[in-house]
Coordinates of C-alpha atoms in Angstrom, one line a residue:
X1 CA 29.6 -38.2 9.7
X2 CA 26.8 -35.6 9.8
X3 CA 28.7 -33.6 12.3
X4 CA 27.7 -30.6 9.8
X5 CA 31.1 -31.0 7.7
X6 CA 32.1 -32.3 4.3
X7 CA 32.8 -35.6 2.9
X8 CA 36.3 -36.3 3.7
X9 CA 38.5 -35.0 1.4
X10 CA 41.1 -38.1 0.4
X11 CA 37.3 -40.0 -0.5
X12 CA 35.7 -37.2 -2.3
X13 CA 37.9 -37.0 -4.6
X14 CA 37.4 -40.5 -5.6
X15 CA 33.8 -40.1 -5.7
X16 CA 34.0 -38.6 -8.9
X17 CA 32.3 -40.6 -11.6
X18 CA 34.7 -42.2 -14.5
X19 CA 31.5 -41.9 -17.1
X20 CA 28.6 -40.4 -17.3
X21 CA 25.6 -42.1 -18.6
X22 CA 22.0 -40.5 -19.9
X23 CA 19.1 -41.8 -21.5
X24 CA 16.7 -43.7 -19.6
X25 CA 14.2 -45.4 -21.7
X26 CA 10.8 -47.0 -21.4
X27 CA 11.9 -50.2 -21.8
X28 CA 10.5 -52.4 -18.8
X29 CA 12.0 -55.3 -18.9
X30 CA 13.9 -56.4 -15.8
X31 CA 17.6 -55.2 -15.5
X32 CA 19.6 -58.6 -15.2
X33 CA 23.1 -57.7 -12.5
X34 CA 25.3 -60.6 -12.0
X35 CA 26.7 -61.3 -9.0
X36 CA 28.9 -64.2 -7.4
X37 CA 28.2 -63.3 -3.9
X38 CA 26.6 -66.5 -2.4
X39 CA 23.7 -66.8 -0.3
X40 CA 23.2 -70.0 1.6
X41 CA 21.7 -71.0 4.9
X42 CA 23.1 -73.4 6.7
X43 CA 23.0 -74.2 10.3
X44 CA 25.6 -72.5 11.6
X45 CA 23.7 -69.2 9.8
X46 CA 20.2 -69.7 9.6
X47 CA 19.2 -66.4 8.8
X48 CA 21.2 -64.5 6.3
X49 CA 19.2 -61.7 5.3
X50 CA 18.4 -61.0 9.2
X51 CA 19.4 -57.5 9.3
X52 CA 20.8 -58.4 13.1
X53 CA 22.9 -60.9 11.8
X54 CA 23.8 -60.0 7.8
X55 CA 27.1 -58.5 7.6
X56 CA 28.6 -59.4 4.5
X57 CA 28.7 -57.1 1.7
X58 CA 26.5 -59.9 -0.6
X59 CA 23.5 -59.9 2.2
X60 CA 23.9 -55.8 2.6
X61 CA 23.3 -55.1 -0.8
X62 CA 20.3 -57.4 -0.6
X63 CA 18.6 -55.4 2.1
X64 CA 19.9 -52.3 1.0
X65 CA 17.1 -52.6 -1.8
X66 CA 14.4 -53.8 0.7
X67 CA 15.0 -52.3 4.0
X68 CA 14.8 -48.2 4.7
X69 CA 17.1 -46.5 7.0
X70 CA 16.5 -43.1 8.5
X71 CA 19.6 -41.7 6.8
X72 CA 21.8 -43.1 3.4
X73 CA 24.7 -42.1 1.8
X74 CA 23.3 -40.1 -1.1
X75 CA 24.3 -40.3 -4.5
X76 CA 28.1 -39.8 -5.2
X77 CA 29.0 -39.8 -1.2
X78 CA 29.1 -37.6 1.0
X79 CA 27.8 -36.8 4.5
X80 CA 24.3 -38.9 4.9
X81 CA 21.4 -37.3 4.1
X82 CA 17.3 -38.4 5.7
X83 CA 15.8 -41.3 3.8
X84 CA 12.8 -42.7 6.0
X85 CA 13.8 -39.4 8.3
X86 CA 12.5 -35.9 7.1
X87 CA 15.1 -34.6 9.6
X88 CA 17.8 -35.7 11.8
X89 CA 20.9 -34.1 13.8
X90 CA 22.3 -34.4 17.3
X91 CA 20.5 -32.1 19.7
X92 CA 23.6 -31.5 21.6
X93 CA 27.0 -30.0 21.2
X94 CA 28.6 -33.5 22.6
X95 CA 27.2 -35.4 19.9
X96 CA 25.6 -38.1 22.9
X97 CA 21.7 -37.1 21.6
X98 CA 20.8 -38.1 18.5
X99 CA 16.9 -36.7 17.4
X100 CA 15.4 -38.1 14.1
X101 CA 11.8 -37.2 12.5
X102 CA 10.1 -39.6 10.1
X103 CA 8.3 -38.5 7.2
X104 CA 4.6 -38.4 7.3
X105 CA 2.5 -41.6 5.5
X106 CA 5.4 -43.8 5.3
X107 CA 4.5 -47.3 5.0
X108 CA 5.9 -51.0 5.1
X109 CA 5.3 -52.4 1.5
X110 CA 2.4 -54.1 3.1
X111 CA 0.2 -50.8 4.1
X112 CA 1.0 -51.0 7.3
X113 CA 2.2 -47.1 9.0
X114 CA 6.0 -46.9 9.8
X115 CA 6.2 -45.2 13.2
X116 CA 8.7 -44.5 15.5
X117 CA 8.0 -47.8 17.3
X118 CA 9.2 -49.9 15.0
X119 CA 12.5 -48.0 14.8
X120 CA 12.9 -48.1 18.3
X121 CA 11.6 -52.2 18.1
X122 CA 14.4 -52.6 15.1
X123 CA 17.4 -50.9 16.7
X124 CA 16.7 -52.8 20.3
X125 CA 16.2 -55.8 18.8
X126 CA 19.9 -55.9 17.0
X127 CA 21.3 -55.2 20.4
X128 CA 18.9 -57.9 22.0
X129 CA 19.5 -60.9 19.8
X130 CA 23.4 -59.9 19.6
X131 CA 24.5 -62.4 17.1
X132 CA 28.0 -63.5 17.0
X133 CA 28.2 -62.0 13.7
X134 CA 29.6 -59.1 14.9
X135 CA 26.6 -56.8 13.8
X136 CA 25.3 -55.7 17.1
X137 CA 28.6 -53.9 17.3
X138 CA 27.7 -51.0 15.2
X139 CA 25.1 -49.9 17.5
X140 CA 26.7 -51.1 20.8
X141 CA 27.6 -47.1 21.7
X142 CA 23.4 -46.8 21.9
X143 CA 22.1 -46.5 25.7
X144 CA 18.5 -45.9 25.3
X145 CA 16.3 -45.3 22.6
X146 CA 13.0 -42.8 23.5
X147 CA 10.3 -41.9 21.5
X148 CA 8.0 -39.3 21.3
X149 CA 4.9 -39.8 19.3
X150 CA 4.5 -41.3 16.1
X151 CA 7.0 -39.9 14.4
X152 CA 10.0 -38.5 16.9
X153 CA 12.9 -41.2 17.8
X154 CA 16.0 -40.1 20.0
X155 CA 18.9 -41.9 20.4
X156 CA 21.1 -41.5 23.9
X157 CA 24.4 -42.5 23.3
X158 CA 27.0 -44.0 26.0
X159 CA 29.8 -42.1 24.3
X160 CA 29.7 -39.3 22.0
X161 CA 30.0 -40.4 18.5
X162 CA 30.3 -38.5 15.4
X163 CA 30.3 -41.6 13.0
X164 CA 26.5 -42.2 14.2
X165 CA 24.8 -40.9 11.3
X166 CA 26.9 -43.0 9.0
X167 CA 26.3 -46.6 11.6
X168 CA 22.3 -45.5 11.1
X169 CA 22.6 -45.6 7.1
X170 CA 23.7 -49.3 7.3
X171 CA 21.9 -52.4 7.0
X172 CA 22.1 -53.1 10.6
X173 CA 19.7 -50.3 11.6
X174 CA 17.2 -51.8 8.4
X175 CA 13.3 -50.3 9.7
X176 CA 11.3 -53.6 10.6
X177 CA 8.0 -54.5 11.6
X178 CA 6.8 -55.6 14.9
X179 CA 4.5 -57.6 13.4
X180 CA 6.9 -59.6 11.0
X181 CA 9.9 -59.8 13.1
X182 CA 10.4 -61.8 16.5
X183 CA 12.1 -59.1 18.9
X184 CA 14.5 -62.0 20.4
X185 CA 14.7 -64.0 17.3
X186 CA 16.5 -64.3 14.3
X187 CA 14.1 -65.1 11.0
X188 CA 15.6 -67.9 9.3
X189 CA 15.5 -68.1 5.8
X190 CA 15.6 -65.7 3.0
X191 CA 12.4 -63.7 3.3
X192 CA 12.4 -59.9 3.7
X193 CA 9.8 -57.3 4.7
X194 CA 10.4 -53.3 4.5
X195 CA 9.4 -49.9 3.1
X196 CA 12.2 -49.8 0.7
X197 CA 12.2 -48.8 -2.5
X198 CA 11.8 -52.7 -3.7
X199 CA 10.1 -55.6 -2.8
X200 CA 12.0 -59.2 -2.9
X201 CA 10.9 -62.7 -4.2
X202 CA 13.6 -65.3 -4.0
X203 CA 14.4 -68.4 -6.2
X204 CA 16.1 -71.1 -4.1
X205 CA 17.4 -74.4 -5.0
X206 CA 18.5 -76.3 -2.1
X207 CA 19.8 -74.3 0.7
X208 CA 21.0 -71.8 -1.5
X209 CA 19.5 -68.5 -3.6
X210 CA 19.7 -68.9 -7.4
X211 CA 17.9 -65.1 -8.6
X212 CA 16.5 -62.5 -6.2
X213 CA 14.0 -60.4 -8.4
X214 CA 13.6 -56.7 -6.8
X215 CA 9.9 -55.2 -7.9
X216 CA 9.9 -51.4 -7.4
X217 CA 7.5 -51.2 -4.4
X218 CA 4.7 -48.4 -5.5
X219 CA 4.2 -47.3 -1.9
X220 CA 8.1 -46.5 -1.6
X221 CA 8.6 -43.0 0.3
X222 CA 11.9 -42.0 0.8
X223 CA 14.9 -40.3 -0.6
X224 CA 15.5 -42.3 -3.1
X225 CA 15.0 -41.8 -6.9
X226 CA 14.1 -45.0 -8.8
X227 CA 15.7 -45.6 -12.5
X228 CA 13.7 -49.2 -13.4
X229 CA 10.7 -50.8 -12.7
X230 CA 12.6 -54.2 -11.8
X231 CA 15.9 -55.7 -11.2
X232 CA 17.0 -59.7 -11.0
X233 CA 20.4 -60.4 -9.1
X234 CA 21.6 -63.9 -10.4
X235 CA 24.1 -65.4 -8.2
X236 CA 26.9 -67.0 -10.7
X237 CA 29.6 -69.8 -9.0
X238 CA 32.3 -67.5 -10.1
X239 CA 33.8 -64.7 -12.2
X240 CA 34.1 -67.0 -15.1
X241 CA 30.6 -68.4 -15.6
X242 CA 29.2 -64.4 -15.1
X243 CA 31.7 -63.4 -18.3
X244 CA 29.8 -66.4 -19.8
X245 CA 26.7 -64.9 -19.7
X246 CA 27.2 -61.0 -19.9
X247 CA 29.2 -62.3 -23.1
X248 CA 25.9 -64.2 -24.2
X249 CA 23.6 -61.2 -23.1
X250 CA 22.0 -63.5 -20.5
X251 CA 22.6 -60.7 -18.3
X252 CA 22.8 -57.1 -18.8
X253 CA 25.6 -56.1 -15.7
X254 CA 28.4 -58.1 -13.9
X255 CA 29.0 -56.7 -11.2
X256 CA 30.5 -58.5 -8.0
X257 CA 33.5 -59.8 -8.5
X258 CA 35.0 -59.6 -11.8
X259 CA 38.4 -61.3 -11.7
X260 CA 41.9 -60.0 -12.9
X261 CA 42.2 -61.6 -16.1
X262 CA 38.4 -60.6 -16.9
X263 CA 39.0 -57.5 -16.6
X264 CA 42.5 -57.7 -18.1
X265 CA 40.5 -59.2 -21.5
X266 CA 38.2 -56.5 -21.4
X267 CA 40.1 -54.0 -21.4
X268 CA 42.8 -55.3 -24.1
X269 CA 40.7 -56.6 -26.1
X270 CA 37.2 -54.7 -25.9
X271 CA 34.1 -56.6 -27.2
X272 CA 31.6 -54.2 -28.9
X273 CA 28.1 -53.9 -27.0
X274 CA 30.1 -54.4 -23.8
X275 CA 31.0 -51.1 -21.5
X276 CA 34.2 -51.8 -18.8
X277 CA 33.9 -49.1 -16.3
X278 CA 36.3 -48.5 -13.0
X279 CA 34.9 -47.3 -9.9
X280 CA 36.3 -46.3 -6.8
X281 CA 36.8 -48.7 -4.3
X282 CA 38.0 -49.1 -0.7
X283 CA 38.2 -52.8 -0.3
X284 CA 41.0 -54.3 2.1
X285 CA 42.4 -57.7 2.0
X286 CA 44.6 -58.8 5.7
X287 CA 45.5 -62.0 7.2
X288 CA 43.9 -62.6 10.6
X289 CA 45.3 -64.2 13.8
X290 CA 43.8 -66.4 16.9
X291 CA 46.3 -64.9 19.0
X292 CA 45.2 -67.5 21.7
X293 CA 45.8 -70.2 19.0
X294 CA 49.4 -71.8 19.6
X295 CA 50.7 -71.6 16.7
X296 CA 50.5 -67.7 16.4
X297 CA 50.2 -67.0 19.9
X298 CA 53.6 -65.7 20.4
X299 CA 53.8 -62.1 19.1
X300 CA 57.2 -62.5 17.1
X301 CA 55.5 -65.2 14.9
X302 CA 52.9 -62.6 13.4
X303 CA 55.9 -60.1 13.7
X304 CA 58.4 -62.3 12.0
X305 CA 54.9 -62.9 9.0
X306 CA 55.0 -59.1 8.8
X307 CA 58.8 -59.1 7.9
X308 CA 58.8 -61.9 5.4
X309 CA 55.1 -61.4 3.1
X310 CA 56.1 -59.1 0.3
X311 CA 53.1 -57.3 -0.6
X312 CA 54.3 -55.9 -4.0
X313 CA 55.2 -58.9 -5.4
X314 CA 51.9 -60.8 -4.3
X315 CA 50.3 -58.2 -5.9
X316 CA 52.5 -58.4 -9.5
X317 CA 51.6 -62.1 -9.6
X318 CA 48.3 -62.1 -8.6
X319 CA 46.2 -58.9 -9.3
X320 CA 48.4 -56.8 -11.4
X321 CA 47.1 -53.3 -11.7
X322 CA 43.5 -53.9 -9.8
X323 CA 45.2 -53.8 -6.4
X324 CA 48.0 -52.0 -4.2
X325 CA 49.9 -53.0 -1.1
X326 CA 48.4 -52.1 2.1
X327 CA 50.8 -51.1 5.1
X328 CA 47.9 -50.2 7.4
X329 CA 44.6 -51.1 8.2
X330 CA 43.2 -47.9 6.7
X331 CA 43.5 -47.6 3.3
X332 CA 45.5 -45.0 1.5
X333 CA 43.0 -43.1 -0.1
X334 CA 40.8 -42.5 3.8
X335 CA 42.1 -39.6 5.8
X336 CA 44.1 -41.0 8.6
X337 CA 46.2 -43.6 7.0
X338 CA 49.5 -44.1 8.0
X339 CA 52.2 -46.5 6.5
X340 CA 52.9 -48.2 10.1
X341 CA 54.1 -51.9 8.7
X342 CA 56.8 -50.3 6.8
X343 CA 57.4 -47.9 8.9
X344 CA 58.1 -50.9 11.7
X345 CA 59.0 -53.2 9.6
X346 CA 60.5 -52.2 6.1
X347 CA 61.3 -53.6 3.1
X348 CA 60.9 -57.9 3.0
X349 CA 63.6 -58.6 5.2
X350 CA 64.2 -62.8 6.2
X351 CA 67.0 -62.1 8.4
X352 CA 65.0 -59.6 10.3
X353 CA 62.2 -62.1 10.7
X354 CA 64.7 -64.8 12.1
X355 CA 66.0 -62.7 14.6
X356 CA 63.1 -61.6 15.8
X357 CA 62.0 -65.1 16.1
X358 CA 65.7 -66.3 17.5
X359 CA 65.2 -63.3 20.6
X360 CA 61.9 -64.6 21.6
X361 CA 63.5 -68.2 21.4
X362 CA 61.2 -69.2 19.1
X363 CA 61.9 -72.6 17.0
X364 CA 61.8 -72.6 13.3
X365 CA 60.3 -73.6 10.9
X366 CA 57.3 -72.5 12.6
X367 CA 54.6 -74.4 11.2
X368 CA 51.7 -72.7 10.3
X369 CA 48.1 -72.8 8.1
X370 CA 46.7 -70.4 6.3
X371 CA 42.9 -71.1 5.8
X372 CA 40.9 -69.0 2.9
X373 CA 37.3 -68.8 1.5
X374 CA 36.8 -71.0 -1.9
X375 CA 34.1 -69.0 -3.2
X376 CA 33.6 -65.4 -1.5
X377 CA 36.3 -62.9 -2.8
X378 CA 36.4 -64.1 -6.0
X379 CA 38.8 -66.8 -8.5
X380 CA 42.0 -65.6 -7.5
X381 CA 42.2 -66.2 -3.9
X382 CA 44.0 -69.2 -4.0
X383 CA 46.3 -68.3 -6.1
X384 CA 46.9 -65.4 -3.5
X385 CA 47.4 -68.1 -0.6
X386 CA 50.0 -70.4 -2.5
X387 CA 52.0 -67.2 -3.3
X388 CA 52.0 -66.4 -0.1
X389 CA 52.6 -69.6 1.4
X390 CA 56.0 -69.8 -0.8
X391 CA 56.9 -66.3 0.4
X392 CA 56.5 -67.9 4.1
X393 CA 58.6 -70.9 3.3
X394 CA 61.5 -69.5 0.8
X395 CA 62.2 -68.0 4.3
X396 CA 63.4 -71.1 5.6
X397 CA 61.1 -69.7 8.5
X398 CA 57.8 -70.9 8.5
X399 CA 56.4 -74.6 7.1
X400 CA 53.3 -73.2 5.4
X401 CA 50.3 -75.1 4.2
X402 CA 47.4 -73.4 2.5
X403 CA 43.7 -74.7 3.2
X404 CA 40.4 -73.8 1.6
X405 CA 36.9 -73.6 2.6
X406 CA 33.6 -72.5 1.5
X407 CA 32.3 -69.6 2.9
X408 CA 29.1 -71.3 5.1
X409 CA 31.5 -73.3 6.7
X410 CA 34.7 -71.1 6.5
X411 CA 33.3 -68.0 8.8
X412 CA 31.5 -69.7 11.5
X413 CA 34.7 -71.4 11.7
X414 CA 36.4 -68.5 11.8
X415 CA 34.5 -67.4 14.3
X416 CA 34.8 -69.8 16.4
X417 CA 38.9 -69.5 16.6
X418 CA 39.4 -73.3 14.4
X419 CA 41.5 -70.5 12.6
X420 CA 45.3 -69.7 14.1
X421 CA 45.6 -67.9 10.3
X422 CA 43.0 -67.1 8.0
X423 CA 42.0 -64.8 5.6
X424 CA 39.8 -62.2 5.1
X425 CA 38.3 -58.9 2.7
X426 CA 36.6 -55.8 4.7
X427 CA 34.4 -53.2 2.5
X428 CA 33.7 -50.9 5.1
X429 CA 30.3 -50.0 6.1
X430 CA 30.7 -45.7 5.6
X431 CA 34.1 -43.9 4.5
X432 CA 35.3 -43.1 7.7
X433 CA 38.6 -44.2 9.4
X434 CA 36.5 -45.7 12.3
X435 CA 35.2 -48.1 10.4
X436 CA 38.4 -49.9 9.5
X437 CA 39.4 -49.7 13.2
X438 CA 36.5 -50.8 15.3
X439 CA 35.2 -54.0 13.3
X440 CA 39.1 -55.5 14.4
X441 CA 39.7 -54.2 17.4
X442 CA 36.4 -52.8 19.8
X443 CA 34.8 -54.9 21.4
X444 CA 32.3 -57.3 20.1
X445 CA 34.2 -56.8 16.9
X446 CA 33.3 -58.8 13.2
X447 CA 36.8 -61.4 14.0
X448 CA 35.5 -62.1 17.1
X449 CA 39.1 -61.8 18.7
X450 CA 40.4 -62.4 21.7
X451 CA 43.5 -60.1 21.3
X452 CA 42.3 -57.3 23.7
X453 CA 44.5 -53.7 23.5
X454 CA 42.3 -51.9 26.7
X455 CA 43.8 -48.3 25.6
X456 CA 42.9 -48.8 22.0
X457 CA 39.3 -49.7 23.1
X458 CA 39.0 -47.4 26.3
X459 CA 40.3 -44.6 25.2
X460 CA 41.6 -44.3 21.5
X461 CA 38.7 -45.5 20.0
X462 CA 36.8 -43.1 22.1
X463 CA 38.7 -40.0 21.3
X464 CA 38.4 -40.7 17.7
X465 CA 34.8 -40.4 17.6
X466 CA 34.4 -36.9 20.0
X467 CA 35.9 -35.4 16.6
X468 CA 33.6 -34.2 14.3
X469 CA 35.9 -32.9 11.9
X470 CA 37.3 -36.5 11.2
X471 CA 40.7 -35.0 10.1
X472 CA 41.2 -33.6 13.6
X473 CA 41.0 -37.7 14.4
X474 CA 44.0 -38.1 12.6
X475 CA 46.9 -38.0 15.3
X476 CA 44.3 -41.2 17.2
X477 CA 44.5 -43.3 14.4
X478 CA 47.7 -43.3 13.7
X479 CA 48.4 -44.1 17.8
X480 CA 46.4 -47.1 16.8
X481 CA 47.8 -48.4 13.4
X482 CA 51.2 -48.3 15.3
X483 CA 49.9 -50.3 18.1
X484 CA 48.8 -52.5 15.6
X485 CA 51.7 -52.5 13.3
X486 CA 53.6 -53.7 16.6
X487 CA 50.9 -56.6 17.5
X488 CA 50.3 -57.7 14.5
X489 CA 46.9 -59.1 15.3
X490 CA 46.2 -58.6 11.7
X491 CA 48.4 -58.5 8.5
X492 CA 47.2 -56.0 6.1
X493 CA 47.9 -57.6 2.4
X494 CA 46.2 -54.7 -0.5
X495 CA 43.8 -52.6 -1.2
X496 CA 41.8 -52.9 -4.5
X497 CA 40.0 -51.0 -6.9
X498 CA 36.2 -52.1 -8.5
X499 CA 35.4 -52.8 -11.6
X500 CA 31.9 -53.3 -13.4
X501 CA 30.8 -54.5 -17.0
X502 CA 27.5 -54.0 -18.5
X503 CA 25.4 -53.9 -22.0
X504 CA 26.3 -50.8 -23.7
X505 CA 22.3 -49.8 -23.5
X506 CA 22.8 -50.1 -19.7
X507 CA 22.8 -46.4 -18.1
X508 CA 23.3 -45.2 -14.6
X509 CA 26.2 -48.0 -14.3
X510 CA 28.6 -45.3 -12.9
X511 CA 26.6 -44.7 -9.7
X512 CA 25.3 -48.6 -9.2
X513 CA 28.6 -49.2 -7.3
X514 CA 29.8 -47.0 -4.7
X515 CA 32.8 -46.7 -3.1
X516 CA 31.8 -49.5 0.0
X517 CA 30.8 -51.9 -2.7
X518 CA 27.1 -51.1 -2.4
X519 CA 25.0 -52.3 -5.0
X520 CA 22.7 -49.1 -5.7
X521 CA 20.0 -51.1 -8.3
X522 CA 17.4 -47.9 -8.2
X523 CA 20.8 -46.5 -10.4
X524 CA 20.3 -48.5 -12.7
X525 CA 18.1 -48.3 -16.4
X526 CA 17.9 -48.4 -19.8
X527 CA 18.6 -45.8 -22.7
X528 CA 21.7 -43.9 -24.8
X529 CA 24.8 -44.3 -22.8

C-alpha cells in the first residue's frame, strides 16, 4: 500500500504499543524466543525454508531474519518503507510500473554484490518453479521484470495493483543469489543464504529443526536497526512444554503460540520475573470446503454448516476472551469488513439449516468429517473441532466425525482435496483487505480450490486493487464477502488476539510481534524494562 496514503485507519489504531520498553544493555548473550511452530521436511515438502514454496507464518518469520526484501513494513506498521531499495514508487499514475533502486555496496552475507540481477533472478524464479504451495500467487499480477544497470529493477504489471509494495515486503519476493539458488529448483532442506540482517545455523534431529540460532550478519545494509547480537528460536512440541521452560528461565521469550489457559494463569496469577504482554493481532480461523468433494459438494450443505456452527459459544468454551467470532473473511478491525454470514444467515438457527437442506432435497444426517492439524495452531484445536462437531450433530443434521493430523502430512493433504472439510488459520501477509480475499479465492490461491467465482476473480478482485486509497475498495469487498457468505466455500469461525511472555530483563518485546504475526528478533534486547 505505498500508493502515497496512510496506514489504514481501523489497523493503525491497533498498532499502538501496549508497553513501552527501554534499556538495552551490553549483555551478549543470545536472546532465547520460544516457539512451537514446527519445521520438518518431509517428502511431500522438501524444502521449507524455499522462499518459493514457504508460506506458513513459522517458515516466514525464519526468512524474515535472513532474507532482504526491497521494501518492509517498518516499525509499528504502516505504509512499507525501502529496505534493500534506497527508493521505490510506481512510475505511473495506473500503478502498472513499478521502479525500485538498490542501495549502493549491498552484499549477500557472503561478500558477494547484490545487484538488480539477482532480484530479477529471485522474483522469476518464484513464478517459474510455481509450487503448489500457493506462493507464486502473490506475484502472479507481475508480466516482466527489466533491469537497468546494477542497481535499477522495474516491475510491469498485468493489472494495476496498489497492494504491490506490500506483496514485495513478504518472504516470497526474499533477494537470492544466482549462485546459491537453482532458477527451476526448489533447495531442499533447511539452509538459507541472504543479506539480511542475520545469518542462520540450524540444529536438526531427524527430519525436523530443534534451535535455529540467528548471528547478526556484520555486512547487513538495510533499513533495519539491530537490538542484539544473537537470537536462538527453540521449537517446543506445544504451549505447555514452552511455559515449562520460560517458567525455568530456559528461555527468555514465548512467543508463538501461547494457549488460553497459559495465558489465563498468567494473567490471574502473575509470576514475578515474568512480563504478559497483548499485541495486536489479525489472525483468522475458517473451515474450508472441497466443493468438488461429495460430501460438501452441494451448496446447501456448507449453507445449512453456516446456519447451525455457533460461533459465540465455540468461542466461550474454547478461547474465552483471546478470540471473537468472525462473520466475514476480513476481520473486524481491517477496513472493508462486513458482517455477511449474519447478515445471510443470522442467529444459530437448526430449523433454518433443515430447510435449506429439505429444498435442495438433500438427505439428512449428512455425514460429514472435519479434519484439523495436531500440532500447528496450537493445544486447543481439538478441543475447537469436538465442540464443533457436537454443534453439527445436536442439529440432528449432520453425523460429524472429527479427525487429526500433523501438519507435514495434514496440508499436502489438504492440498490435494483428501479434505471435503478441514481446517485452517490465515495471518495475512500485509494489513490490507486483499489479502484476506485473494489467498481463497484468485486463482492459484493458498487452498488450492476448485470453487471458481469468474466475477470475483475477473473483475472484483481487479477493481479492488486500481484503488489506492484502500477505503475507496470498500463497496468491492463487501460485493465479495456476500458472494461468499452465499457460497460458503469457506466458514469463517474467529478472529484472535496475540499474546507474548518474556523475562522481565527482556526489552523491545512490544514491537517483536506485529500485527501479521511476524517475528521481528532485531526488536529484541536486553536492559531496564
Amino acid at each position: 500500500m505505498n500508493r502515497k496514503t496512510l496506514v489504514l485507519p481501523a489497523v493503525a489504531a491497533l498498532l499502538t504499543p501496549l508497553l513501552a520498553g527501554c534499556g538495552g544493555g551490553d549483555d551478549s548473550r543470545a536472546i532465547v524466543v520460544g516457539t512451537t511452530d514446527r519445521f520438518e521436511a518431509t517428502e511431500d515438502a522438501p524444502a521449507p525454508l524455499d522462499p518459493a514454496f514457504a508460506y506458513d507464518t513459522g517458515a516466514w518469520n525464519i526468512l524474515r531474519q535472513t532474507l532482504q526484501t526491497l521494501m518492509h513494513v517498518p516499525r509499528g506498521g504502516g505504509a512499507p518503507v525501502p529496505e534493500a531499495a534506497q527508493s521505490c514508487g510506481f512510475s505511473d499514475k495506473e500503478s502498472e510500473s513499478y521502479r525500485c533502486k538498490l542501495r549502493e555496496g549491498l552484499t549477500f552475507a557472503d561478500g558477494t554484490p547484490v545487484t538488480a540481477a539477482d532480484v530479477k533472478f529471485s522474483v522469476e524464479r518464484v513464478l517459474a518453479i510455481k509450487s503448489d504451495n500457493g506462493t507464486a500467487a502473490l506475484l502472479s499480477n507481475i508480466d516482466t521484470v527489466e533491469t537497468r544497470g546494477e542497481l535499477e529493477v522495474i516491475f510491469h504489471l498485468k493489472t494495476p495493483d496498489a497492494t504491490f509494495p506490500y506483496k514485495l515486503s513478504t518472504p516470497v519476493a526474499g533477494i537470492l543469489s544466482k549462485a546459491k539458488y537453482d532458477g527451476k529448483a526448489l533447495r531442499a532442506g533447511f539452509d538459507v543464504d541472504g543479506s539480511g540482517p542475520y545469518t542462520l545455523k540450524t540444529e536438526v534431529s531427524g527430519d525436523a529443526v530443534t534451535k535455529f540460532v540467528f548471528t547478526k550478519n556484520p555486512k547487513y545494509q538495510g533499513d533495519i536497526t539491530l537490538r542484539n547480537d544473537k537470537v536462538e528460536l527453540r521449537s517446543f512440541a506445544d504451549a505447555a512444554a514452552m511455559d515449562k521452560a520460560l517458567r525455568a528461565d530456559d528461555i527468555d521469550m514465548a512467543a508463538r503460540a501461547m494457549s488460553q489457559p497459559q495465558i489465563k494463569d498468567l494473567t490471574e496469577k502473575p509470576q514475578e520475573g515474568i512480563n504478559l504482554t497483548e499485541v495486536p493481532g489479525l489472525e483468522i480461523r475458517y473451515l474450508g470446503f472441497n466443493t468438488k468433494a461429495p460430501a460438501v459438494k452441494e451448496k446447501a450443505v456448507r449453507q445449512a454448516m453456516a446456519s447451525v456452527v455457533d460461533r459465540g459459544k465455540l468461542i466461550e468454551q474454547v478461547y474465552g476472551p483471546t478470540a471473537q467470532p468472525l462473520y466475514s473473511l476480513i476481520p473486524s478491525s481491517v477496513t472493508g469488513h462486513a458482517t455477511s454470514f449474519i447478515d445471510t444467515y443470522g442467529e444459530p438457527d437448526a430449523a433454518k439449516a433443515a430447510k435449506l437442506l429439505r429444498d435442495a432435497g438433500v438427505k439428512t444426517p449428512v455425514p460429514v468429517t472435519l479434519n484439523y492439524t495436531t500440532d500447528h495452531y496450537g493445544s486447543e484445536t481439538a478441543e475447537e473441532f469436538e465442540a464443533l462437531g457436537a454443534q453439527l450433530n445436536a442439529s440432528k443434521l449432520f453425523d460429524a466425525k472429527i479427525k487429526g493430523t500433523e501438519w507435514s502430512k495434514f496440508r499436502p493433504a489438504q492440498k490435494r482435496g483428501d479434505y471435503a472439510v478441514y481446517g485452517l488459520g490465515w495471518f495475512p501477509d500485509y494489513p490490507d483487505p486483499d489479502n484476506y480475499i485473494a489467498p481463497f479465492l484468485d486463482s492459484d490461491n493458498f487452498l488450492n480450490t476448485p470453487y471458481v467465482n469468474q466475477s470475483v476473480r475477473d473483475r472484483l478482485i481487479p477493481q479492488s486493487r486500481r484503488q489506492a486509497d484502500r477505503t475507496a475498495a470498500t463497496p468491492v469487498f463487501e460485493q465479495i464477502q456476500k458472494i461468499v457468505a452465499k457460497d460458503v466455500p469457506v466458514l469463517p469461525l474467529w478472529q484472535g488476539k496475540q499474546y507474548v511472555a518474556a523475562r522481565d530483563d527482556v526489552t523491545g518485546v512490544e514491537w517483536a510481534l506485529n500485527t501479521s504475526s511476524d517475528l521481528l528478533l532485531w526488536e529484541l534486547g536486553r536492559g531496564t524494562a
